CSV table of C-alpha atoms in Angstrom, one decimal:
chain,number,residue,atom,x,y,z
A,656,UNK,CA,23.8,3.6,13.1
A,657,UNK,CA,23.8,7.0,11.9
A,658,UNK,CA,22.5,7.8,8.0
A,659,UNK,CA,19.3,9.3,6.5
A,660,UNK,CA,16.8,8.0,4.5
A,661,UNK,CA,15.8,9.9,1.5
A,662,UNK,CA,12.6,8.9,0.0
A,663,UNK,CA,11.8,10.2,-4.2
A,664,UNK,CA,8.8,11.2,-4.9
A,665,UNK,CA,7.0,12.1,-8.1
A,666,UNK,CA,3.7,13.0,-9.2
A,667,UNK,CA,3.6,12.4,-12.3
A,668,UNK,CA,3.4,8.8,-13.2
A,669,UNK,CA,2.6,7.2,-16.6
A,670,UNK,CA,1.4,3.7,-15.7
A,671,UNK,CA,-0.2,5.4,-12.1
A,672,UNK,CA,-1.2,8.7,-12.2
A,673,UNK,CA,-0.2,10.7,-8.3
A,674,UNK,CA,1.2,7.4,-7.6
A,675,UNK,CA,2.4,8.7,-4.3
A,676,UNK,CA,-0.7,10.1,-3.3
A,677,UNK,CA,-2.4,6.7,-3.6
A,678,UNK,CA,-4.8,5.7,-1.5
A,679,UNK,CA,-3.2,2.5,1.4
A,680,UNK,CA,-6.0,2.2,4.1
A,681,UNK,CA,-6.4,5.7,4.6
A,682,UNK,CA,-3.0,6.9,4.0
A,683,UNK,CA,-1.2,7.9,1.1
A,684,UNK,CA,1.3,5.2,-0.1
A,685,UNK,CA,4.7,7.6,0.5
A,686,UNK,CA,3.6,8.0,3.8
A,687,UNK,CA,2.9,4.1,4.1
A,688,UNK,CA,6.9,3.7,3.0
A,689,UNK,CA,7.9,6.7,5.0
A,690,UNK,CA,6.7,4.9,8.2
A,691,UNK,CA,8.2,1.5,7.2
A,692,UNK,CA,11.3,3.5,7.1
A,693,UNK,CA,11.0,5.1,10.7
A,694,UNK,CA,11.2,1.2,11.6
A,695,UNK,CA,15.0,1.7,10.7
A,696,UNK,CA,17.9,2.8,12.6
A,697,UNK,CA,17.9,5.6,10.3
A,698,UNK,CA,18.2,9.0,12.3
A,699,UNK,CA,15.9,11.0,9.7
A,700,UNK,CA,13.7,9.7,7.3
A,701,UNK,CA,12.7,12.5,4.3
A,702,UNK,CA,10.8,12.3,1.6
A,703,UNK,CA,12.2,14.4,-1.4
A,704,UNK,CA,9.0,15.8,-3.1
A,705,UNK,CA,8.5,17.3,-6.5
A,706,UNK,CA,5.0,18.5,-5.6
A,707,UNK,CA,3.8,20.9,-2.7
A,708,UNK,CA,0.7,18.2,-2.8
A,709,UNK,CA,3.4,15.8,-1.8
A,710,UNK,CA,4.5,17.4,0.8
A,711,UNK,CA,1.2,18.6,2.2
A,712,UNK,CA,0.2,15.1,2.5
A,713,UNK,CA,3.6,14.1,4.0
A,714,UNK,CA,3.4,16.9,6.8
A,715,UNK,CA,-0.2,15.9,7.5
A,716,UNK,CA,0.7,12.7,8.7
A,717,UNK,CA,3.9,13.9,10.5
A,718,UNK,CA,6.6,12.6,8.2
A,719,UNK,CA,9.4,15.4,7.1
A,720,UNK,CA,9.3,16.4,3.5
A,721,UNK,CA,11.6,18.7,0.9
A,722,UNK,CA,10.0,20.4,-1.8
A,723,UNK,CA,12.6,19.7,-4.8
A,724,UNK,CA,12.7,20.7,-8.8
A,725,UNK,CA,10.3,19.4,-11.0
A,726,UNK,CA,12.5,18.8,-13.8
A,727,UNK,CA,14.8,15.9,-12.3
A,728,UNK,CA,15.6,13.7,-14.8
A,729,UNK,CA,15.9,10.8,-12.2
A,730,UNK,CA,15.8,9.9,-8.5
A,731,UNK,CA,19.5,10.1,-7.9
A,732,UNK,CA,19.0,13.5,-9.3
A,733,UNK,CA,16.3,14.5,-7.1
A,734,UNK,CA,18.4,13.1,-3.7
A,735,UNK,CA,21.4,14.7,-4.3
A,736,UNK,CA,19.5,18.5,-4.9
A,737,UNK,CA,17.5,17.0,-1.1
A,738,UNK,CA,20.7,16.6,0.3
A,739,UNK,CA,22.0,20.0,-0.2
A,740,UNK,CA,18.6,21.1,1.4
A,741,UNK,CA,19.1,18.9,4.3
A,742,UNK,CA,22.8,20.0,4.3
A,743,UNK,CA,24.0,16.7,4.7
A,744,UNK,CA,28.2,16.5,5.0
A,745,UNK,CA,29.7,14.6,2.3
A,746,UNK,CA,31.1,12.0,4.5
A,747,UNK,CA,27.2,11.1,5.4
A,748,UNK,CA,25.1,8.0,4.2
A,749,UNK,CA,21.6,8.2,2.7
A,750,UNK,CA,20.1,5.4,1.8
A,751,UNK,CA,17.6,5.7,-1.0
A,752,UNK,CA,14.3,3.9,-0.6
A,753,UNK,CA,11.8,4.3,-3.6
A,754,UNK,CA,8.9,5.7,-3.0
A,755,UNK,CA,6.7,3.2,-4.0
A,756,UNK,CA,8.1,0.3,-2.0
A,757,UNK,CA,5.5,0.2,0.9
A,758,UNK,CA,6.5,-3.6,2.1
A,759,UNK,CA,9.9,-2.7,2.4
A,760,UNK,CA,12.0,-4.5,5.0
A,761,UNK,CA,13.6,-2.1,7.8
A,762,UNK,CA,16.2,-4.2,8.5
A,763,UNK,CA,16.8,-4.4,4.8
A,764,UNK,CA,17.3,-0.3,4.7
A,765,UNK,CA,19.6,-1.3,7.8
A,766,UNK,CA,22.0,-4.1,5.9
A,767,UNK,CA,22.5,-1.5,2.8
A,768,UNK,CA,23.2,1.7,5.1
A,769,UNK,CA,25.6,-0.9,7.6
A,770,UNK,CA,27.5,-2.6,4.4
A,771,UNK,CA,28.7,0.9,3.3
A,772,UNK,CA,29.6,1.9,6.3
A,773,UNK,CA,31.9,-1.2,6.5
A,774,UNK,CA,33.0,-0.9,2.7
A,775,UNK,CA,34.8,2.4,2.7
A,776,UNK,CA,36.1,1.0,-0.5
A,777,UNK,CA,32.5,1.5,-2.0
A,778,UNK,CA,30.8,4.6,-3.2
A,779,UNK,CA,27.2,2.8,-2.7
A,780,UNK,CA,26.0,0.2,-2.1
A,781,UNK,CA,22.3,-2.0,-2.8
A,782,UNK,CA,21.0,-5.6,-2.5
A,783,UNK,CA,20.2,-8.8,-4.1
A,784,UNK,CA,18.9,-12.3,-3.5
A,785,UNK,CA,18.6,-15.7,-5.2
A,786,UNK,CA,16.9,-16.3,-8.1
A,787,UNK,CA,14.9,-19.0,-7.8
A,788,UNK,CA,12.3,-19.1,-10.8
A,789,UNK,CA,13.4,-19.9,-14.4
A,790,UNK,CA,10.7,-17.2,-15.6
A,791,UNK,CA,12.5,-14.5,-13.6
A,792,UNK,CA,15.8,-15.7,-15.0
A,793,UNK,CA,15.3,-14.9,-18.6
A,794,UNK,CA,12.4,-11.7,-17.8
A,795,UNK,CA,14.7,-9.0,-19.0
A,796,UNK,CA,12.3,-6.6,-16.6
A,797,UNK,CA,14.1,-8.5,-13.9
A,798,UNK,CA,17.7,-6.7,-13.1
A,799,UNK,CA,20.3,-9.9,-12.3
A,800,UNK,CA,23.6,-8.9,-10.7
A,801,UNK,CA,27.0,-10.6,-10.7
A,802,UNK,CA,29.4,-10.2,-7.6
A,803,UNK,CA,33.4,-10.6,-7.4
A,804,UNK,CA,34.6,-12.5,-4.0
A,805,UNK,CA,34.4,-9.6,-1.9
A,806,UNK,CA,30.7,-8.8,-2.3
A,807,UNK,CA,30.9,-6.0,-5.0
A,808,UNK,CA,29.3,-5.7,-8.2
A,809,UNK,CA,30.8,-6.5,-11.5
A,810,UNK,CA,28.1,-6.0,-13.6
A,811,UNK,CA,24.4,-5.6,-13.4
A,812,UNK,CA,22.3,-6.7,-16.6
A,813,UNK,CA,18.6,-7.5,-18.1
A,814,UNK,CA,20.1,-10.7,-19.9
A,815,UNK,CA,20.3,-14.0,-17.9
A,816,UNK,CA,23.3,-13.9,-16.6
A,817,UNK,CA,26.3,-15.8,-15.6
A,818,UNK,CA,25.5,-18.0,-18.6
A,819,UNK,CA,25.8,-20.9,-18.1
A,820,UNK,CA,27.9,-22.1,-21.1
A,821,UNK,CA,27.9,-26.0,-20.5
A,822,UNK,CA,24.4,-26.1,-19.0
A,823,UNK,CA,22.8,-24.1,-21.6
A,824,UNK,CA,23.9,-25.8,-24.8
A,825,UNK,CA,20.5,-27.8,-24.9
A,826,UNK,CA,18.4,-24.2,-24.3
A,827,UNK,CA,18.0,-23.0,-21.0
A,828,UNK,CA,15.6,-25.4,-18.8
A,829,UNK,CA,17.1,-24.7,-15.9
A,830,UNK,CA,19.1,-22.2,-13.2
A,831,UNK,CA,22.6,-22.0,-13.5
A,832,UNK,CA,24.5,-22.7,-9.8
A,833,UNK,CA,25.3,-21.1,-7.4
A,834,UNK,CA,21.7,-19.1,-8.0
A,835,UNK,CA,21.9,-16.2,-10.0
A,836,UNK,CA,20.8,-12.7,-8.5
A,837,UNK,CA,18.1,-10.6,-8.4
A,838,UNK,CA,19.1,-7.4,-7.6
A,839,UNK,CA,16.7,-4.8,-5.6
A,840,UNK,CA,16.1,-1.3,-6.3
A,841,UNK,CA,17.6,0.2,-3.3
A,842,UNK,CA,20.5,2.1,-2.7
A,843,UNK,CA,22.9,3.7,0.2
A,844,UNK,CA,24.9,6.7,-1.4
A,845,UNK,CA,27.7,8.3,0.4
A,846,UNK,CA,26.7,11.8,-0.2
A,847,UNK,CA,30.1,13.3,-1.8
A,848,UNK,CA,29.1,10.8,-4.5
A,849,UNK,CA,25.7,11.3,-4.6
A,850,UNK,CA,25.8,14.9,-5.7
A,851,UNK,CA,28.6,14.2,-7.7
A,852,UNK,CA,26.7,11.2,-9.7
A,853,UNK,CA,24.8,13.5,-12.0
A,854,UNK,CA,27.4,15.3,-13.4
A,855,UNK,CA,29.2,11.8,-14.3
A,856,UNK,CA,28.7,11.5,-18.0
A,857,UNK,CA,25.9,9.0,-18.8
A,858,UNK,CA,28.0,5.6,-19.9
A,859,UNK,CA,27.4,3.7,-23.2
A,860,UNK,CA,26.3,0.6,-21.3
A,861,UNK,CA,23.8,2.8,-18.6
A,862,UNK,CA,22.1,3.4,-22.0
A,863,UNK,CA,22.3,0.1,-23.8
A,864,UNK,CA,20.6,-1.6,-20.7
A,865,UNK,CA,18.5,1.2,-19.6
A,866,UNK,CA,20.4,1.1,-15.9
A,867,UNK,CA,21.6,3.9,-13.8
A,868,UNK,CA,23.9,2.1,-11.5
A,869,UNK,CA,26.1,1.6,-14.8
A,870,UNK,CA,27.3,4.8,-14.6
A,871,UNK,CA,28.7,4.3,-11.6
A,872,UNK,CA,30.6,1.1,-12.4
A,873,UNK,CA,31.9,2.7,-16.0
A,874,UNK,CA,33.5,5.9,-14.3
A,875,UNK,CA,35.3,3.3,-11.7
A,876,UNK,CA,33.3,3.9,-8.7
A,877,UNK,CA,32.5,0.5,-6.8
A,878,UNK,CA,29.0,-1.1,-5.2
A,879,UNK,CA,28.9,-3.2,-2.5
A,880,UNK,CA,25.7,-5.8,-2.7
A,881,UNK,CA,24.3,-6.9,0.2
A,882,UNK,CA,22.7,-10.7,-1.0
A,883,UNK,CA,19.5,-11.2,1.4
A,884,UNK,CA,18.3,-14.4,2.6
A,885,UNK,CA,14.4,-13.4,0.7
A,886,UNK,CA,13.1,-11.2,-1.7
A,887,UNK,CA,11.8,-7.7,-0.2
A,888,UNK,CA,7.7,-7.4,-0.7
A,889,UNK,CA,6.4,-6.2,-3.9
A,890,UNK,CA,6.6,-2.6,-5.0
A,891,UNK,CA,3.5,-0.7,-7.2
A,892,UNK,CA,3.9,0.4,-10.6
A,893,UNK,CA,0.9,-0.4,-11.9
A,894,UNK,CA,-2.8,-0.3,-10.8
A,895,UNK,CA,-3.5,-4.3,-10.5
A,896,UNK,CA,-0.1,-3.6,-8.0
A,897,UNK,CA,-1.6,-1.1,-6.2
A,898,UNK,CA,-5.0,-3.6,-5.5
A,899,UNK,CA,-2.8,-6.5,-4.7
A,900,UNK,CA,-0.9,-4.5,-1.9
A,901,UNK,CA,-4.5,-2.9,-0.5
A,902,UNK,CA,-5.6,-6.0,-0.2
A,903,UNK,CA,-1.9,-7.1,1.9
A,904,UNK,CA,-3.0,-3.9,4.0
Protein backbone atom coordinates (compact mmCIF):
# COMPACT_ATOMS: atom_id res chain seq x y z
CA UNK A 1 0.00 0.00 0.00
CA UNK A 2 1.85 2.80 -1.21
CA UNK A 3 1.10 6.65 0.30
CA UNK A 4 2.85 9.04 2.67
CA UNK A 5 2.06 10.21 5.88
CA UNK A 6 2.39 13.78 6.48
CA UNK A 7 2.46 14.82 9.97
CA UNK A 8 1.60 19.12 10.90
CA UNK A 9 3.40 20.54 13.31
CA UNK A 10 3.26 23.80 15.08
CA UNK A 11 4.92 25.52 17.81
CA UNK A 12 2.91 27.83 18.77
CA UNK A 13 -0.08 26.60 20.67
CA UNK A 14 -2.48 28.63 22.78
CA UNK A 15 -4.02 26.02 25.16
CA UNK A 16 -0.19 24.15 25.18
CA UNK A 17 2.56 26.14 24.56
CA UNK A 18 5.53 23.86 22.09
CA UNK A 19 2.96 21.33 22.13
CA UNK A 20 4.97 19.26 19.88
CA UNK A 21 7.92 19.38 21.73
CA UNK A 22 6.16 17.99 24.77
CA UNK A 23 7.73 15.85 26.94
CA UNK A 24 6.10 11.54 26.40
CA UNK A 25 8.68 9.37 28.49
CA UNK A 26 11.56 10.85 27.12
CA UNK A 27 10.51 11.76 23.73
CA UNK A 28 8.92 14.56 22.25
CA UNK A 29 5.14 13.90 21.54
CA UNK A 30 5.52 14.40 17.39
CA UNK A 31 8.04 11.99 17.51
CA UNK A 32 5.76 9.66 19.78
CA UNK A 33 2.97 9.97 16.74
CA UNK A 34 5.72 9.86 14.11
CA UNK A 35 6.61 6.34 15.39
CA UNK A 36 2.93 5.16 15.77
CA UNK A 37 2.92 6.06 12.17
CA UNK A 38 5.96 3.98 11.00
CA UNK A 39 3.61 1.05 12.38
CA UNK A 40 1.64 1.70 9.00
CA UNK A 41 2.04 0.50 5.66
CA UNK A 42 2.82 3.99 4.79
CA UNK A 43 6.21 4.08 2.69
CA UNK A 44 7.34 7.54 4.29
CA UNK A 45 6.20 9.06 7.29
CA UNK A 46 7.15 13.12 7.45
CA UNK A 47 6.48 15.50 9.77
CA UNK A 48 5.87 19.03 8.22
CA UNK A 49 7.52 21.45 10.69
CA UNK A 50 7.04 25.14 11.09
CA UNK A 51 10.01 25.38 13.52
CA UNK A 52 13.81 24.41 12.95
CA UNK A 53 13.29 23.31 16.80
CA UNK A 54 10.80 20.85 15.40
CA UNK A 55 12.79 19.50 13.12
CA UNK A 56 15.91 19.29 15.21
CA UNK A 57 14.11 17.19 17.59
CA UNK A 58 12.51 15.06 14.82
CA UNK A 59 15.99 14.31 13.21
CA UNK A 60 17.37 13.50 16.68
CA UNK A 61 15.26 10.65 17.02
CA UNK A 62 15.52 9.53 13.36
CA UNK A 63 12.15 10.49 12.07
CA UNK A 64 12.28 12.68 8.55
CA UNK A 65 11.21 16.29 8.90
CA UNK A 66 10.37 19.48 6.31
CA UNK A 67 10.96 22.84 7.54
CA UNK A 68 7.68 24.70 6.16
CA UNK A 69 6.27 28.57 6.45
CA UNK A 70 5.41 29.90 9.53
CA UNK A 71 2.43 31.73 8.39
CA UNK A 72 0.04 28.68 7.35
CA UNK A 73 -3.17 29.47 8.16
CA UNK A 74 -4.04 25.69 8.69
CA UNK A 75 -2.79 22.11 8.43
CA UNK A 76 -4.07 21.42 5.01
CA UNK A 77 -2.15 24.52 4.23
CA UNK A 78 0.99 23.42 5.71
CA UNK A 79 0.78 19.72 3.80
CA UNK A 80 0.18 20.79 0.59
CA UNK A 81 3.51 23.49 0.70
CA UNK A 82 5.31 19.75 2.38
CA UNK A 83 4.22 18.08 -0.54
CA UNK A 84 5.77 20.20 -3.11
CA UNK A 85 9.01 19.73 -0.92
CA UNK A 86 8.68 16.06 -0.96
CA UNK A 87 7.71 16.35 -4.69
CA UNK A 88 4.95 14.08 -4.38
CA UNK A 89 2.99 13.38 -7.96
CA UNK A 90 -0.51 14.44 -7.93
CA UNK A 91 -1.87 11.13 -8.39
CA UNK A 92 -0.20 10.17 -4.75
CA UNK A 93 -1.98 9.72 -1.33
CA UNK A 94 -1.02 11.36 1.90
CA UNK A 95 -2.74 10.73 4.68
CA UNK A 96 -2.76 13.49 7.25
CA UNK A 97 -2.26 12.42 10.92
CA UNK A 98 -2.32 15.37 13.46
CA UNK A 99 0.39 15.92 15.31
CA UNK A 100 -0.85 15.59 18.53
CA UNK A 101 -2.60 12.14 18.14
CA UNK A 102 0.15 9.97 19.94
CA UNK A 103 -2.44 6.80 20.47
CA UNK A 104 -3.34 6.75 17.09
CA UNK A 105 -4.20 3.40 15.55
CA UNK A 106 -1.83 2.26 12.53
CA UNK A 107 -4.29 0.25 11.04
CA UNK A 108 -6.62 3.21 11.28
CA UNK A 109 -3.98 5.48 9.11
CA UNK A 110 -4.12 2.12 6.88
CA UNK A 111 -8.28 1.96 6.45
CA UNK A 112 -8.23 5.98 5.44
CA UNK A 113 -5.11 5.67 2.96
CA UNK A 114 -6.91 1.99 1.53
CA UNK A 115 -10.62 3.55 1.22
CA UNK A 116 -9.25 6.34 -1.16
CA UNK A 117 -7.47 4.24 -2.99
CA UNK A 118 -10.68 2.18 -3.61
CA UNK A 119 -12.92 5.43 -3.96
CA UNK A 120 -11.37 7.10 -7.01
CA UNK A 121 -14.64 8.86 -6.88
CA UNK A 122 -13.39 10.70 -3.70
CA UNK A 123 -10.97 13.52 -3.34
CA UNK A 124 -10.26 12.46 0.48
CA UNK A 125 -11.21 10.66 2.59
CA UNK A 126 -11.42 10.37 6.94
CA UNK A 127 -13.22 8.27 9.63
CA UNK A 128 -15.88 7.94 12.08
CA UNK A 129 -17.48 5.61 14.65
CA UNK A 130 -20.67 5.25 16.73
CA UNK A 131 -21.71 7.54 19.03
CA UNK A 132 -22.54 5.99 21.99
CA UNK A 133 -22.92 8.60 24.86
CA UNK A 134 -25.89 11.11 24.99
CA UNK A 135 -23.30 13.86 26.39
CA UNK A 136 -21.19 13.43 23.19
CA UNK A 137 -24.29 13.67 21.03
CA UNK A 138 -25.40 17.11 21.88
CA UNK A 139 -21.24 18.49 22.80
CA UNK A 140 -21.04 20.75 19.88
CA UNK A 141 -17.00 20.31 20.43
CA UNK A 142 -17.81 16.85 19.15
CA UNK A 143 -17.81 16.81 15.01
CA UNK A 144 -20.99 14.21 14.07
CA UNK A 145 -20.96 13.09 10.39
CA UNK A 146 -23.85 11.88 8.20
CA UNK A 147 -23.10 9.34 5.34
CA UNK A 148 -25.20 8.54 2.00
CA UNK A 149 -25.40 4.51 1.08
CA UNK A 150 -22.14 4.44 -0.45
CA UNK A 151 -20.01 5.53 2.51
CA UNK A 152 -19.49 9.24 1.67
CA UNK A 153 -20.15 12.24 3.54
CA UNK A 154 -23.13 14.37 3.25
CA UNK A 155 -22.62 16.73 5.75
CA UNK A 156 -20.44 17.06 8.82
CA UNK A 157 -21.83 19.29 11.76
CA UNK A 158 -21.41 20.49 15.62
CA UNK A 159 -25.36 20.13 16.13
CA UNK A 160 -26.80 16.66 16.96
CA UNK A 161 -27.48 15.34 14.03
CA UNK A 162 -29.67 13.20 12.05
CA UNK A 163 -32.43 14.57 14.30
CA UNK A 164 -34.37 12.60 15.29
CA UNK A 165 -37.78 14.21 14.56
CA UNK A 166 -40.23 11.63 16.18
CA UNK A 167 -37.89 10.57 19.03
CA UNK A 168 -37.03 14.07 20.03
CA UNK A 169 -40.43 15.61 20.46
CA UNK A 170 -40.28 14.93 24.26
CA UNK A 171 -36.41 16.66 24.40
CA UNK A 172 -33.71 14.54 23.57
CA UNK A 173 -33.10 11.64 26.35
CA UNK A 174 -31.82 9.42 24.08
CA UNK A 175 -29.61 8.36 20.78
CA UNK A 176 -31.30 8.37 17.61
CA UNK A 177 -30.83 4.81 15.55
CA UNK A 178 -28.81 3.62 13.70
CA UNK A 179 -25.95 5.43 16.08
CA UNK A 180 -25.04 8.73 15.00
CA UNK A 181 -21.21 9.41 14.10
CA UNK A 182 -18.40 10.78 15.48
CA UNK A 183 -16.22 11.75 13.08
CA UNK A 184 -12.14 11.67 13.57
CA UNK A 185 -9.76 14.26 12.73
CA UNK A 186 -7.85 12.44 10.17
CA UNK A 187 -7.56 12.73 6.66
CA UNK A 188 -6.09 10.90 3.34
CA UNK A 189 -5.73 13.63 0.52
CA UNK A 190 -5.02 12.84 -2.97
CA UNK A 191 -2.36 15.28 -3.60
CA UNK A 192 -3.65 17.13 -6.86
CA UNK A 193 -6.37 18.15 -4.36
CA UNK A 194 -4.48 18.76 -1.55
CA UNK A 195 -2.57 21.67 -3.04
CA UNK A 196 -5.41 22.70 -4.76
CA UNK A 197 -7.60 22.92 -1.41
CA UNK A 198 -6.26 26.26 -0.31
CA UNK A 199 -6.96 28.14 -3.16
CA UNK A 200 -10.72 26.82 -2.98
CA UNK A 201 -12.65 29.78 -1.71
CA UNK A 202 -13.53 29.39 2.06
CA UNK A 203 -17.53 28.30 1.93
CA UNK A 204 -20.29 30.02 3.97
CA UNK A 205 -20.93 26.84 5.94
CA UNK A 206 -16.79 26.01 6.58
CA UNK A 207 -17.35 29.33 8.52
CA UNK A 208 -20.77 29.06 10.11
CA UNK A 209 -19.53 25.73 11.72
CA UNK A 210 -15.93 26.52 12.15
CA UNK A 211 -15.01 23.18 9.75
CA UNK A 212 -12.55 22.79 7.05
CA UNK A 213 -13.73 19.73 5.47
CA UNK A 214 -16.85 22.02 4.33
CA UNK A 215 -14.99 23.45 1.88
CA UNK A 216 -14.47 20.62 0.28
CA UNK A 217 -18.07 19.38 0.20
CA UNK A 218 -19.39 23.05 -0.93
CA UNK A 219 -17.02 23.25 -4.17
CA UNK A 220 -18.40 19.49 -5.05
CA UNK A 221 -15.48 17.57 -4.12
CA UNK A 222 -16.58 14.20 -2.33
CA UNK A 223 -15.21 12.26 1.10
CA UNK A 224 -15.30 8.88 1.66
CA UNK A 225 -15.67 7.92 5.64
CA UNK A 226 -14.25 5.01 6.76
CA UNK A 227 -16.85 4.10 10.12
CA UNK A 228 -14.42 2.09 12.63
CA UNK A 229 -15.50 -0.54 14.87
CA UNK A 230 -13.96 1.99 18.18
CA UNK A 231 -12.97 5.31 18.88
CA UNK A 232 -9.15 6.05 18.15
CA UNK A 233 -7.25 6.99 21.70
CA UNK A 234 -7.40 10.46 22.90
CA UNK A 235 -5.43 13.25 21.29
CA UNK A 236 -3.78 16.45 23.64
CA UNK A 237 -4.89 19.79 23.46
CA UNK A 238 -4.70 20.72 26.73
CA UNK A 239 -2.38 20.21 29.70
CA UNK A 240 -4.68 17.85 32.04
CA UNK A 241 -4.50 15.85 28.25
CA UNK A 242 -1.09 15.81 28.05
CA UNK A 243 -0.87 14.18 31.98
CA UNK A 244 -3.60 11.69 31.26
CA UNK A 245 -1.64 10.30 28.13
CA UNK A 246 1.95 10.33 30.28
CA UNK A 247 0.38 8.54 32.57
CA UNK A 248 -1.08 5.86 29.43
CA UNK A 249 2.81 5.91 28.59
Amino acid sequence: MGYTVLIPARLASTRLPDKPLADLAGKPMVVRVAQRALQSQATRVVVAADSASIVDACRAHGVEAVLTRTDHPSGSDRLAEASRLLGLTPDAIVVNVQGDEPLISAALIDAVASLLQQRPDASMSTAAHAITELDEFLNPNVVKAVLDASGLALYFSRAPIPWWRDGFSAGVSRLPQPAPLRHVGIYGYRVGFLQQFPSLPPAPLEDCEALEQLRALWHGHRIAVHVSAEAPGPGVDTPADLERVRKLF
